[in-house]
Amino acid sequence: MNEKIVDRSVGLSGAFIKNLLSELFLEKQALLSVRSPGAVAELFPGEAKTFELGDSYLTIERSDWHLHIEFSKIVSVRFKMERSPRGRLVRAVIFEDEAGVTVVRGAFRTGYPPGLSDPEQIMEDFRRWARGFIDTPFVHLDFLV
């Protein structure tokens, strides 16, 4: 996608969450994951049939899965970059509830985007992109590399 989807002037609202997830899922091709006690669902990106904001839920639907996110539960967004125990570069955007528990997480599917293999450039690109959101009190940057 050439056009930026995110309107960064919006507060932490359903619209902000929808826009950020849209950018992650559609443009940046991040894998979404949702956990519950004893299980995790990993939802692969691609063309969505539905990306719709309702009164209290955001619905993302593909032909093979769908996800409902109660956006009122999300109180903070964390951009995180670190190295895995195997040394792989992990970049993620984590949507958290008031207890700091992850509601939904968008993680980049590979350590390196297609056509880009320089880890320093990848880290700088992620830092630059994430810093575009830090003018809001509910957004946190957590760069461990």
C-alpha positions as CSV (number, residue, x, y, z in Angstrom):
1,M,0.0,0.0,0.0
2,N,1.3,3.4,-0.9
3,E,-1.2,5.4,1.1
4,K,-0.8,5.7,4.9
5,I,-3.9,4.5,6.7
6,V,-3.1,5.7,10.2
7,D,-4.5,9.0,11.3
8,R,-2.2,9.7,14.2
9,S,-4.2,12.7,15.5
10,V,-6.9,10.4,16.9
11,G,-6.7,9.4,20.6
12,L,-6.7,5.8,21.8
13,S,-10.1,4.9,20.4
14,G,-11.6,2.2,18.2
15,A,-10.6,4.3,15.2
16,F,-7.0,4.6,16.3
17,I,-6.8,0.8,17.0
18,K,-8.5,0.0,13.7
19,N,-6.1,2.2,11.8
20,L,-3.0,0.9,13.5
21,L,-4.1,-2.7,13.1
22,S,-4.9,-2.0,9.4
23,E,-1.5,-0.7,8.8
24,L,0.1,-3.6,10.6
25,F,-2.0,-6.3,9.0
26,L,-2.5,-5.0,5.5
27,E,0.6,-2.9,4.8
28,K,3.2,-4.3,7.1
29,Q,2.1,-7.9,6.8
30,A,2.3,-8.6,10.5
31,L,1.0,-11.9,12.0
32,L,-1.7,-11.2,14.6
33,S,-1.7,-13.4,17.7
34,V,-4.3,-13.7,20.4
35,R,-3.8,-15.7,23.6
36,S,-6.1,-17.1,26.2
37,P,-5.2,-19.4,29.1
38,G,-3.8,-22.6,27.5
39,A,-4.1,-21.5,23.9
40,V,-2.8,-19.1,21.2
41,A,-4.2,-18.3,17.8
42,E,-1.9,-17.0,15.1
43,L,-3.7,-15.2,12.3
44,F,-1.9,-14.8,9.0
45,P,-2.2,-11.5,7.1
46,G,-3.6,-10.9,3.7
47,E,-6.6,-9.5,2.1
48,A,-9.4,-9.1,4.6
49,K,-13.1,-9.5,3.6
50,T,-14.1,-7.3,6.5
51,F,-12.2,-4.7,8.5
52,E,-15.0,-3.1,10.3
53,L,-15.4,-1.0,13.4
54,G,-18.6,-1.5,15.4
55,D,-19.9,0.1,18.6
56,S,-17.5,-1.8,20.8
57,Y,-15.7,-4.3,18.6
58,L,-13.3,-4.3,15.7
59,T,-14.0,-7.2,13.4
60,I,-11.3,-8.5,11.0
61,E,-12.5,-11.3,8.7
62,R,-10.8,-13.4,6.1
63,S,-12.2,-16.4,4.3
64,D,-10.5,-18.8,6.7
65,W,-10.8,-17.0,10.0
66,H,-12.2,-14.0,11.8
67,L,-11.4,-12.0,14.9
68,H,-13.4,-9.7,17.2
69,I,-11.5,-7.3,19.4
70,E,-13.2,-5.5,22.2
71,F,-11.3,-2.2,21.7
72,S,-12.5,-0.6,25.0
73,K,-10.3,-3.1,26.8
74,I,-7.1,-1.7,25.1
75,V,-5.5,1.0,27.2
76,S,-2.0,1.1,25.8
77,V,0.0,0.2,22.8
78,R,3.6,-1.0,23.0
79,F,6.1,-1.1,20.1
80,K,8.7,-3.7,21.0
81,M,11.9,-4.7,19.3
82,E,14.3,-7.3,20.8
83,R,16.4,-10.3,20.0
84,S,14.9,-13.8,20.5
85,P,17.0,-16.4,22.4
86,R,18.1,-17.7,19.0
87,G,19.3,-14.2,18.0
88,R,16.4,-13.5,15.6
89,L,15.2,-9.9,15.4
90,V,11.6,-9.7,16.8
91,R,9.5,-6.6,16.1
92,A,6.0,-6.3,17.4
93,V,3.2,-4.0,18.3
94,I,1.3,-5.1,21.5
95,F,-2.1,-3.9,22.5
96,E,-2.5,-4.2,26.2
97,D,-5.3,-4.0,28.8
98,E,-5.2,-2.0,32.0
99,A,-3.4,-4.9,33.8
100,G,-0.7,-4.9,31.1
101,V,-2.0,-8.2,29.6
102,T,-1.8,-8.5,25.8
103,V,-5.2,-8.3,24.1
104,V,-3.8,-8.8,20.6
105,R,-0.2,-8.7,19.2
106,G,1.0,-7.9,15.7
107,A,4.4,-9.4,15.0
108,F,6.4,-9.2,11.8
109,R,6.4,-12.6,10.3
110,T,10.1,-12.7,9.4
111,G,13.1,-11.1,11.0
112,Y,13.8,-9.3,7.7
113,P,11.3,-7.8,5.3
114,P,11.5,-8.9,1.7
115,G,14.4,-7.3,-0.2
116,L,16.0,-6.0,3.0
117,S,18.7,-8.0,4.8
118,D,20.6,-5.4,6.7
119,P,19.6,-5.8,10.4
120,E,20.7,-2.2,11.3
121,Q,18.5,-0.7,8.6
122,I,15.6,-2.9,9.6
123,M,15.9,-1.8,13.2
124,E,16.2,1.9,12.2
125,D,13.1,1.6,9.9
126,F,11.1,0.1,12.8
127,R,12.3,2.8,15.2
128,R,11.4,5.6,12.8
129,W,7.9,4.1,12.1
130,A,7.2,3.6,15.8
131,R,8.4,7.0,16.8
132,G,5.6,8.4,14.6
133,F,3.2,7.4,17.4
134,I,4.9,8.6,20.5
135,D,3.2,11.9,20.8
136,T,0.3,10.1,22.6
137,P,0.5,9.1,26.3
138,F,-0.8,5.6,25.7
139,V,2.0,4.6,23.3
140,H,5.3,3.1,24.6
141,L,8.5,2.3,22.9
142,D,10.4,-0.7,24.2
143,F,13.6,-1.1,22.1
144,L,15.9,-3.7,23.6
145,V,18.3,-3.8,20.7
